[in-house]
Tab-separated table of N, CA and C in Angstrom:
chain	number	residue	atom	x	y	z
A	182	HIS	N	48.350	114.948	-118.482
A	182	HIS	CA	48.097	116.074	-119.352
A	182	HIS	C	49.223	116.192	-120.364
A	183	VAL	N	48.854	116.279	-121.639
A	183	VAL	CA	49.829	116.439	-122.722
A	183	VAL	C	49.483	117.719	-123.468
A	184	PRO	N	50.433	118.645	-123.585
A	184	PRO	CA	50.165	119.892	-124.323
A	184	PRO	C	49.830	119.618	-125.788
A	185	ASN	N	48.949	120.441	-126.358
A	185	ASN	CA	48.551	120.275	-127.761
A	185	ASN	C	49.741	120.316	-128.704
A	186	SER	N	50.739	121.135	-128.400
A	186	SER	CA	51.902	121.245	-129.282
A	186	SER	C	52.629	119.906	-129.419
A	187	ILE	N	52.637	119.120	-128.369
A	187	ILE	CA	53.286	117.798	-128.412
A	187	ILE	C	52.516	116.852	-129.329
A	188	VAL	N	51.211	116.924	-129.282
A	188	VAL	CA	50.369	116.050	-130.106
A	188	VAL	C	50.655	116.254	-131.587
A	189	PHE	N	50.910	117.498	-131.984
A	189	PHE	CA	51.110	117.799	-133.400
A	189	PHE	C	52.562	117.751	-133.852
A	190	THR	N	53.510	117.749	-132.925
A	190	THR	CA	54.918	117.807	-133.320
A	190	THR	C	55.714	116.557	-132.988
A	191	HIS	N	55.155	115.632	-132.245
A	191	HIS	CA	55.874	114.425	-131.846
A	191	HIS	C	55.016	113.192	-132.123
A	192	PRO	N	55.665	112.091	-132.481
A	192	PRO	CA	54.881	110.864	-132.672
A	192	PRO	C	54.338	110.363	-131.329
A	193	LEU	N	53.107	109.909	-131.349
A	193	LEU	CA	52.486	109.355	-130.149
A	193	LEU	C	52.277	107.866	-130.338
A	194	ARG	N	52.506	107.128	-129.295
A	194	ARG	CA	52.331	105.678	-129.354
A	194	ARG	C	51.532	105.215	-128.145
A	195	ASN	N	50.505	104.484	-128.405
A	195	ASN	CA	49.741	103.873	-127.329
A	195	ASN	C	50.097	102.395	-127.369
A	196	TYR	N	51.030	101.994	-126.534
A	196	TYR	CA	51.596	100.660	-126.609
A	196	TYR	C	50.655	99.547	-126.178
A	197	ASN	N	49.630	99.851	-125.444
A	197	ASN	CA	48.802	98.739	-124.964
A	197	ASN	C	47.304	98.978	-125.148
A	198	LYS	N	46.920	99.710	-126.157
A	198	LYS	CA	45.496	99.952	-126.401
A	198	LYS	C	44.790	98.673	-126.843
A	199	ALA	N	45.284	98.024	-127.878
A	199	ALA	CA	44.613	96.841	-128.414
A	199	ALA	C	45.174	95.536	-127.850
A	200	PHE	N	46.477	95.523	-127.605
A	200	PHE	CA	47.102	94.319	-127.061
A	200	PHE	C	48.393	94.698	-126.359
A	201	ASP	N	48.953	93.775	-125.624
A	201	ASP	CA	50.087	94.065	-124.743
A	201	ASP	C	51.462	93.887	-125.388
A	202	PHE	N	51.530	93.853	-126.707
A	202	PHE	CA	52.804	93.617	-127.368
A	202	PHE	C	53.106	94.706	-128.382
A	203	ILE	N	54.401	94.918	-128.608
A	203	ILE	CA	54.864	95.808	-129.668
A	203	ILE	C	55.840	95.019	-130.523
A	204	TRP	N	56.079	95.513	-131.731
A	204	TRP	CA	57.151	94.958	-132.549
A	204	TRP	C	58.413	95.716	-132.180
A	205	ASN	N	59.428	94.998	-131.778
A	205	ASN	CA	60.715	95.603	-131.472
A	205	ASN	C	61.696	95.166	-132.554
A	206	GLU	N	62.631	96.021	-132.890
A	206	GLU	CA	63.591	95.700	-133.946
A	206	GLU	C	65.016	95.977	-133.499
A	207	ILE	N	65.912	95.125	-133.958
A	207	ILE	CA	67.347	95.296	-133.745
A	207	ILE	C	67.990	95.259	-135.126
A	208	THR	N	68.846	96.231	-135.411
A	208	THR	CA	69.550	96.260	-136.683
A	208	THR	C	70.962	95.736	-136.476
A	209	VAL	N	71.320	94.722	-137.256
A	209	VAL	CA	72.645	94.115	-137.179
A	209	VAL	C	73.284	94.227	-138.558
A	210	ASN	N	74.445	94.847	-138.627
A	210	ASN	CA	75.146	95.018	-139.897
A	210	ASN	C	76.272	94.001	-140.015
A	211	ILE	N	76.346	93.358	-141.188
A	211	ILE	CA	77.393	92.357	-141.432
A	211	ILE	C	78.085	92.677	-142.759
A	212	PRO	N	79.337	92.261	-142.905
A	212	PRO	CA	80.047	92.492	-144.175
A	212	PRO	C	79.374	91.751	-145.327
A	213	LEU	N	79.553	92.272	-146.530
A	213	LEU	CA	78.965	91.650	-147.725
A	213	LEU	C	79.529	90.262	-148.012
A	214	ASP	N	80.779	90.030	-147.626
A	214	ASP	CA	81.459	88.806	-148.043
A	214	ASP	C	81.324	87.639	-147.065
A	215	VAL	N	80.401	87.695	-146.117
A	215	VAL	CA	80.246	86.585	-145.185
A	215	VAL	C	79.076	85.703	-145.612
A	216	ASP	N	78.980	84.537	-145.005
A	216	ASP	CA	77.896	83.609	-145.287
A	216	ASP	C	76.609	84.165	-144.677
A	217	ILE	N	75.762	84.763	-145.506
A	217	ILE	CA	74.569	85.429	-144.982
A	217	ILE	C	73.547	84.434	-144.431
A	218	ASP	N	73.491	83.232	-145.003
A	218	ASP	CA	72.549	82.231	-144.498
A	218	ASP	C	72.944	81.771	-143.095
A	219	LYS	N	74.226	81.523	-142.901
A	219	LYS	CA	74.713	81.106	-141.579
A	219	LYS	C	74.464	82.213	-140.542
A	220	THR	N	74.731	83.451	-140.933
A	220	THR	CA	74.524	84.574	-140.024
A	220	THR	C	73.051	84.712	-139.684
A	221	ARG	N	72.199	84.588	-140.681
A	221	ARG	CA	70.749	84.685	-140.467
A	221	ARG	C	70.275	83.591	-139.519
A	222	GLU	N	70.733	82.371	-139.739
A	222	GLU	CA	70.353	81.252	-138.864
A	222	GLU	C	70.833	81.477	-137.434
A	223	THR	N	72.046	81.991	-137.292
A	223	THR	CA	72.591	82.262	-135.960
A	223	THR	C	71.753	83.321	-135.248
A	224	LEU	N	71.398	84.381	-135.951
A	224	LEU	CA	70.581	85.431	-135.345
A	224	LEU	C	69.199	84.911	-134.949
A	225	LEU	N	68.576	84.130	-135.826
A	225	LEU	CA	67.261	83.560	-135.485
A	225	LEU	C	67.349	82.630	-134.276
A	226	ARG	N	68.419	81.849	-134.219
A	226	ARG	CA	68.604	80.949	-133.073
A	226	ARG	C	68.723	81.759	-131.782
A	227	ILE	N	69.489	82.831	-131.822
A	227	ILE	CA	69.674	83.684	-130.645
A	227	ILE	C	68.339	84.273	-130.195
A	228	VAL	N	67.586	84.817	-131.131
A	228	VAL	CA	66.312	85.452	-130.790
A	228	VAL	C	65.310	84.421	-130.270
A	229	ASN	N	65.223	83.290	-130.936
A	229	ASN	CA	64.244	82.271	-130.534
A	229	ASN	C	64.590	81.579	-129.218
A	230	LYS	N	65.853	81.670	-128.784
A	230	LYS	CA	66.249	81.083	-127.497
A	230	LYS	C	65.863	81.967	-126.322
A	231	ASN	N	65.572	83.229	-126.579
A	231	ASN	CA	65.242	84.157	-125.502
A	231	ASN	C	63.965	83.703	-124.794
A	232	ASP	N	64.041	83.572	-123.483
A	232	ASP	CA	62.915	83.058	-122.703
A	232	ASP	C	61.656	83.918	-122.816
A	233	VAL	N	61.815	85.222	-122.893
A	233	VAL	CA	60.659	86.111	-123.004
A	233	VAL	C	60.014	85.961	-124.376
A	234	ILE	N	60.827	85.935	-125.419
A	234	ILE	CA	60.305	85.863	-126.793
A	234	ILE	C	59.651	84.515	-127.074
A	235	LYS	N	60.173	83.450	-126.479
A	235	LYS	CA	59.620	82.113	-126.728
A	235	LYS	C	58.120	82.040	-126.471
A	236	THR	N	57.651	82.717	-125.442
A	236	THR	CA	56.240	82.616	-125.055
A	236	THR	C	55.354	83.649	-125.748
A	237	ASN	N	55.935	84.623	-126.420
A	237	ASN	CA	55.152	85.725	-126.973
A	237	ASN	C	54.262	85.390	-128.160
A	238	PRO	N	54.718	84.640	-129.161
A	238	PRO	CA	53.896	84.487	-130.369
A	238	PRO	C	52.475	83.981	-130.123
A	239	GLU	N	52.301	82.994	-129.286
A	239	GLU	CA	50.950	82.475	-129.042
A	239	GLU	C	50.089	83.480	-128.298
A	240	LYS	N	50.671	84.153	-127.299
A	240	LYS	CA	49.928	85.182	-126.558
A	240	LYS	C	49.564	86.338	-127.490
A	241	PHE	N	50.533	86.739	-128.303
A	241	PHE	CA	50.329	87.835	-129.235
A	241	PHE	C	49.224	87.485	-130.231
A	242	LYS	N	49.271	86.299	-130.772
A	242	LYS	CA	48.281	85.846	-131.749
A	242	LYS	C	46.875	85.876	-131.144
A	243	LYS	N	46.760	85.417	-129.917
A	243	LYS	CA	45.462	85.393	-129.230
A	243	LYS	C	44.937	86.815	-129.021
A	244	GLN	N	45.814	87.723	-128.575
A	244	GLN	CA	45.387	89.096	-128.326
A	244	GLN	C	45.025	89.817	-129.622
A	245	VAL	N	45.750	89.568	-130.688
A	245	VAL	CA	45.433	90.177	-131.980
A	245	VAL	C	44.078	89.669	-132.459
A	246	SER	N	43.841	88.388	-132.274
A	246	SER	CA	42.562	87.804	-132.675
A	246	SER	C	41.409	88.466	-131.915
A	247	GLU	N	41.589	88.665	-130.623
A	247	GLU	CA	40.553	89.307	-129.807
A	247	GLU	C	40.374	90.776	-130.202
A	248	ALA	N	41.471	91.471	-130.458
A	248	ALA	CA	41.410	92.893	-130.792
A	248	ALA	C	40.875	93.124	-132.201
A	249	SER	N	40.982	92.137	-133.066
A	249	SER	CA	40.551	92.318	-134.448
A	249	SER	C	39.033	92.479	-134.567
A	250	THR	N	38.300	92.175	-133.496
A	250	THR	CA	36.855	92.436	-133.524
A	250	THR	C	36.561	93.935	-133.411
A	251	ASP	N	37.485	94.686	-132.785
A	251	ASP	CA	37.303	96.131	-132.613
A	251	ASP	C	38.152	96.969	-133.571
A	252	TYR	N	39.243	96.399	-134.066
A	252	TYR	CA	40.185	97.133	-134.917
A	252	TYR	C	40.455	96.334	-136.184
A	253	ARG	N	40.848	97.029	-137.227
A	253	ARG	CA	41.238	96.351	-138.463
A	253	ARG	C	42.697	95.934	-138.337
A	254	LEU	N	42.915	94.721	-137.941
A	254	LEU	CA	44.265	94.197	-137.759
A	254	LEU	C	44.469	93.008	-138.681
A	255	TYR	N	45.563	93.051	-139.417
A	255	TYR	CA	45.894	91.945	-140.316
A	255	TYR	C	47.346	91.552	-140.064
A	256	PHE	N	47.540	90.508	-139.316
A	256	PHE	CA	48.877	90.000	-139.047
A	256	PHE	C	48.958	88.576	-139.573
A	257	ASN	N	50.057	88.261	-140.200
A	257	ASN	CA	50.282	86.877	-140.606
A	257	ASN	C	51.642	86.379	-140.126
A	258	GLN	N	52.364	87.228	-139.424
A	258	GLN	CA	53.700	86.865	-138.939
A	258	GLN	C	53.784	87.181	-137.457
A	259	TYR	N	53.777	86.134	-136.641
A	259	TYR	CA	53.848	86.318	-135.191
A	259	TYR	C	55.202	85.904	-134.629
A	260	GLU	N	55.900	85.076	-135.371
A	260	GLU	CA	57.218	84.609	-134.954
A	260	GLU	C	58.264	85.670	-135.310
A	261	PRO	N	59.424	85.646	-134.647
A	261	PRO	CA	60.494	86.574	-135.027
A	261	PRO	C	60.869	86.398	-136.499
A	262	VAL	N	61.214	87.495	-137.130
A	262	VAL	CA	61.548	87.474	-138.555
A	262	VAL	C	62.766	88.368	-138.775
A	263	ILE	N	63.517	88.070	-139.834
A	263	ILE	CA	64.684	88.879	-140.177
A	263	ILE	C	64.512	89.397	-141.600
A	264	TYR	N	64.612	90.714	-141.741
A	264	TYR	CA	64.555	91.352	-143.050
A	264	TYR	C	65.979	91.692	-143.487
A	265	THR	N	66.241	91.560	-144.784
A	265	THR	CA	67.584	91.754	-145.328
A	265	THR	C	67.601	92.922	-146.298
A	266	LYS	N	68.648	93.737	-146.192
A	266	LYS	CA	68.793	94.886	-147.085
A	266	LYS	C	70.283	95.142	-147.297
A	267	VAL	N	70.687	95.355	-148.537
A	267	VAL	CA	72.075	95.710	-148.827
A	267	VAL	C	72.180	97.226	-148.782
A	268	VAL	N	73.128	97.699	-147.977
A	268	VAL	CA	73.348	99.137	-147.816
A	268	VAL	C	74.824	99.411	-148.072
A	269	GLY	N	75.133	99.960	-149.240
A	269	GLY	CA	76.528	100.272	-149.555
A	269	GLY	C	77.391	99.023	-149.564
A	270	ASP	N	78.344	98.964	-148.634
A	270	ASP	CA	79.276	97.835	-148.597
A	270	ASP	C	79.008	96.877	-147.443
A	271	TYR	N	77.772	96.816	-146.973
A	271	TYR	CA	77.415	95.853	-145.923
A	271	TYR	C	75.957	95.415	-146.077
A	272	VAL	N	75.610	94.349	-145.377
A	272	VAL	CA	74.246	93.843	-145.360
A	272	VAL	C	73.619	94.254	-144.031
A	273	GLU	N	72.430	94.811	-144.106
A	273	GLU	CA	71.711	95.227	-142.904
A	273	GLU	C	70.606	94.214	-142.626
A	274	TYR	N	70.720	93.526	-141.503
A	274	TYR	CA	69.657	92.633	-141.047
A	274	TYR	C	68.825	93.385	-140.021
A	275	THR	N	67.514	93.360	-140.185
A	275	THR	CA	66.621	93.914	-139.181
A	275	THR	C	65.885	92.740	-138.560
A	276	VAL	N	66.174	92.490	-137.293
A	276	VAL	CA	65.557	91.392	-136.551
A	276	VAL	C	64.317	91.965	-135.880
A	277	ARG	N	63.149	91.401	-136.194
A	277	ARG	CA	61.889	91.911	-135.662
A	277	ARG	C	61.218	90.825	-134.832
A	278	TYR	N	60.772	91.207	-133.637
A	278	TYR	CA	60.124	90.264	-132.734
A	278	TYR	C	59.096	90.993	-131.889
A	279	SER	N	58.100	90.262	-131.399
A	279	SER	CA	57.092	90.869	-130.535
A	279	SER	C	57.542	90.766	-129.087
A	280	VAL	N	57.224	91.812	-128.329
A	280	VAL	CA	57.628	91.846	-126.926
A	280	VAL	C	56.699	92.782	-126.153
A	281	ASP	N	56.502	92.472	-124.897
A	281	ASP	CA	55.779	93.367	-124.000
A	281	ASP	C	56.638	94.618	-123.829
A	282	PRO	N	56.076	95.829	-123.960
A	282	PRO	CA	56.886	97.046	-123.846
A	282	PRO	C	57.686	97.128	-122.546
A	283	LYS	N	57.173	96.531	-121.491
A	283	LYS	CA	57.879	96.564	-120.207
A	283	LYS	C	59.156	95.734	-120.226
A	284	HIS	N	59.246	94.789	-121.152
A	284	HIS	CA	60.416	93.918	-121.242
A	284	HIS	C	61.322	94.248	-122.421
A	285	ALA	N	60.956	95.252	-123.210
A	285	ALA	CA	61.665	95.532	-124.465
A	285	ALA	C	63.149	95.812	-124.254
A	286	ARG	N	63.490	96.637	-123.296
A	286	ARG	CA	64.897	96.990	-123.083
A	286	ARG	C	65.694	95.774	-122.607
A	287	TYR	N	65.122	94.996	-121.698
A	287	TYR	CA	65.792	93.805	-121.192
A	287	TYR	C	66.036	92.802	-122.325
A	288	VAL	N	65.016	92.564	-123.131
A	288	VAL	CA	65.137	91.598	-124.231
A	288	VAL	C	66.167	92.081	-125.249
A	289	ASN	N	66.126	93.358	-125.589
A	289	ASN	CA	67.094	93.928	-126.525
A	289	ASN	C	68.515	93.731	-126.010
A	290	SER	N	68.736	94.036	-124.748
A	290	SER	CA	70.063	93.882	-124.145
A	290	SER	C	70.506	92.422	-124.142
A	291	SER	N	69.605	91.534	-123.810
A	291	SER	CA	69.913	90.105	-123.774
A	291	SER	C	70.290	89.584	-125.162
A	292	ILE	N	69.537	89.994	-126.161
A	292	ILE	CA	69.832	89.561	-127.531
A	292	ILE	C	71.198	90.081	-127.964
A	293	TRP	N	71.485	91.353	-127.692
A	293	TRP	CA	72.790	91.904	-128.071
A	293	TRP	C	73.930	91.199	-127.351
A	294	LYS	N	73.713	90.838	-126.103
A	294	LYS	CA	74.740	90.115	-125.358
A	294	LYS	C	75.060	88.797	-126.060
A	295	HIS	N	74.042	88.100	-126.517
A	295	HIS	CA	74.265	86.825	-127.210
A	295	HIS	C	74.835	87.017	-128.615
A	296	ILE	N	74.468	88.101	-129.270
A	296	ILE	CA	75.060	88.406	-130.575
A	296	ILE	C	76.553	88.657	-130.413
A	297	LEU	N	76.919	89.419	-129.400
A	297	LEU	CA	78.339	89.702	-129.162
A	297	LEU	C	79.107	88.441	-128.773
A	298	LYS	N	78.481	87.542	-128.006
A	298	LYS	CA	79.124	86.260	-127.684
A	298	LYS	C	79.363	85.464	-128.964
A	299	ALA	N	78.366	85.432	-129.841
A	299	ALA	CA	78.508	84.710	-131.114
A	299	ALA	C	79.614	85.323	-131.952
A	300	TYR	N	79.726	86.639	-131.921
A	300	TYR	CA	80.796	87.335	-132.638
A	300	TYR	C	82.166	86.945	-132.076
A	301	HIS	N	82.292	86.968	-130.770
A	301	HIS	CA	83.579	86.624	-130.148
A	301	HIS	C	83.928	85.148	-130.315
A	302	ASN	N	82.919	84.300	-130.470
A	302	ASN	CA	83.153	82.871	-130.699
A	302	ASN	C	83.397	82.562	-132.177
A	303	GLY	N	83.293	83.569	-133.031
A	303	GLY	CA	83.525	83.359	-134.461
A	303	GLY	C	82.324	82.806	-135.200
A	304	ASP	N	81.142	82.812	-134.565
A	304	ASP	CA	79.945	82.281	-135.227
A	304	ASP	C	79.362	83.256	-136.245
A	305	ILE	N	79.544	84.544	-136.003
A	305	ILE	CA	79.080	85.552	-136.946
A	305	ILE	C	80.112	86.682	-137.020
A	306	GLU	N	80.052	87.433	-138.111
A	306	GLU	CA	80.896	88.619	-138.247
A	306	GLU	C	80.000	89.838	-138.211
A	307	LEU	N	80.481	90.889	-137.583
A	307	LEU	CA	79.751	92.148	-137.550
A	307	LEU	C	80.512	93.178	-138.374
A	308	TYR	N	79.791	94.017	-139.054
A	308	TYR	CA	80.396	95.058	-139.870
A	308	TYR	C	80.656	96.286	-139.012
A	309	ASN	N	81.842	96.813	-139.146
A	309	ASN	CA	82.189	98.061	-138.472
A	309	ASN	C	83.017	98.871	-139.452
A	310	LYS	N	82.445	99.907	-139.971
A	310	LYS	CA	83.090	100.712	-141.008
A	310	LYS	C	84.462	101.236	-140.571
A	311	GLU	N	84.595	101.603	-139.316
A	311	GLU	CA	85.849	102.176	-138.841
A	311	GLU	C	86.974	101.154	-138.746
A	312	TYR	N	86.627	99.873	-138.589
A	312	TYR	CA	87.657	98.847	-138.463
A	312	TYR	C	87.790	98.004	-139.715
A	313	LYS	N	87.053	98.356	-140.767
A	313	LYS	CA	87.133	97.607	-142.019
A	313	LYS	C	88.506	97.834	-142.645
A	314	THR	N	89.150	96.761	-143.034
A	314	THR	CA	90.479	96.847	-143.615
A	314	THR	C	90.379	96.772	-145.132
A	315	ASP	N	91.008	97.717	-145.812
A	315	ASP	CA	91.081	97.693	-147.260
A	315	ASP	C	92.312	96.866	-147.632
A	316	ILE	N	92.086	95.659	-148.152
A	316	ILE	CA	93.168	94.725	-148.442
A	316	ILE	C	94.169	95.309	-149.428
A	317	SER	N	93.719	96.146	-150.343
A	317	SER	CA	94.631	96.715	-151.342
A	317	SER	C	95.670	97.644	-150.719
A	318	LYS	N	95.436	98.109	-149.500
A	318	LYS	CA	96.376	99.027	-148.859
A	318	LYS	C	97.339	98.328	-147.894
A	319	ILE	N	97.205	97.023	-147.750
A	319	ILE	CA	98.099	96.286	-146.852
A	319	ILE	C	99.444	96.085	-147.549
A	320	ARG	N	100.517	96.418	-146.873
A	320	ARG	CA	101.858	96.257	-147.443
A	320	ARG	C	102.337	94.830	-147.207
A	321	THR	N	102.889	94.260	-148.235
A	321	THR	CA	103.438	92.909	-148.098
A	321	THR	C	104.942	92.937	-147.926
A	322	THR	N	105.555	94.064	-148.164
A	322	THR	CA	107.001	94.202	-147.975
A	322	THR	C	107.261	95.361	-147.020
A	323	LYS	N	108.437	95.345	-146.428
A	323	LYS	CA	108.797	96.423	-145.520
A	323	LYS	C	109.029	97.694	-146.327
A	324	PRO	N	108.619	98.828	-145.768
A	324	PRO	CA	108.865	100.092	-146.485
A	324	PRO	C	110.362	100.386	-146.525
A	325	LYS	N	110.798	101.000	-147.592
A	325	LYS	CA	112.220	101.350	-147.736
A	325	LYS	C	112.499	102.579	-146.874
A	326	ARG	N	113.599	102.510	-146.171
A	326	ARG	CA	113.962	103.655	-145.344
A	326	ARG	C	114.921	104.551	-146.135
A	327	THR	N	114.733	105.815	-145.962
A	327	THR	CA	115.622	106.765	-146.628
A	327	THR	C	116.625	107.268	-145.605
A	328	LYS	N	117.799	107.547	-146.097
A	328	LYS	CA	118.852	108.049	-145.199
A	328	LYS	C	118.591	109.502	-144.887
A	329	LYS	N	118.805	109.838	-143.624
A	329	LYS	CA	118.654	111.232	-143.211
A	329	LYS	C	119.886	111.990	-143.604
A	330	LYS	N	119.734	113.211	-144.016
A	330	LYS	CA	120.863	114.046	-144.436
A	330	LYS	C	121.436	114.806	-143.286
């Protein structure tokens, strides 16, 4: 039972009405000055290596094809994809992939674990506004000390 007020004030999602997959997204922010092609390739490699995601595109395609007899569905992208957007002083990558809703949290966690490993191995850089260093403010000489009176 769902109260009527919830129906009108909250988004509702039926995750498995037509097929057993949802589009899940992970947002990864990187600095503007890094090799965006290398980062994109690294992220795609990480996502495509995931054991759950590897098997999804063909299953998803089949279910969409079957459901399209009852629903107006137009999909042309079943494989994981990365969308790019410049936001202020960083690049926002949105990694989109299909996944069974029951596995979404596990897959998300697994992908982030591999992204962080790639970061620690120096394969990709991640943007963090709080740790961004402004090169113009770095001192190259020691500050002069003043004598206390």
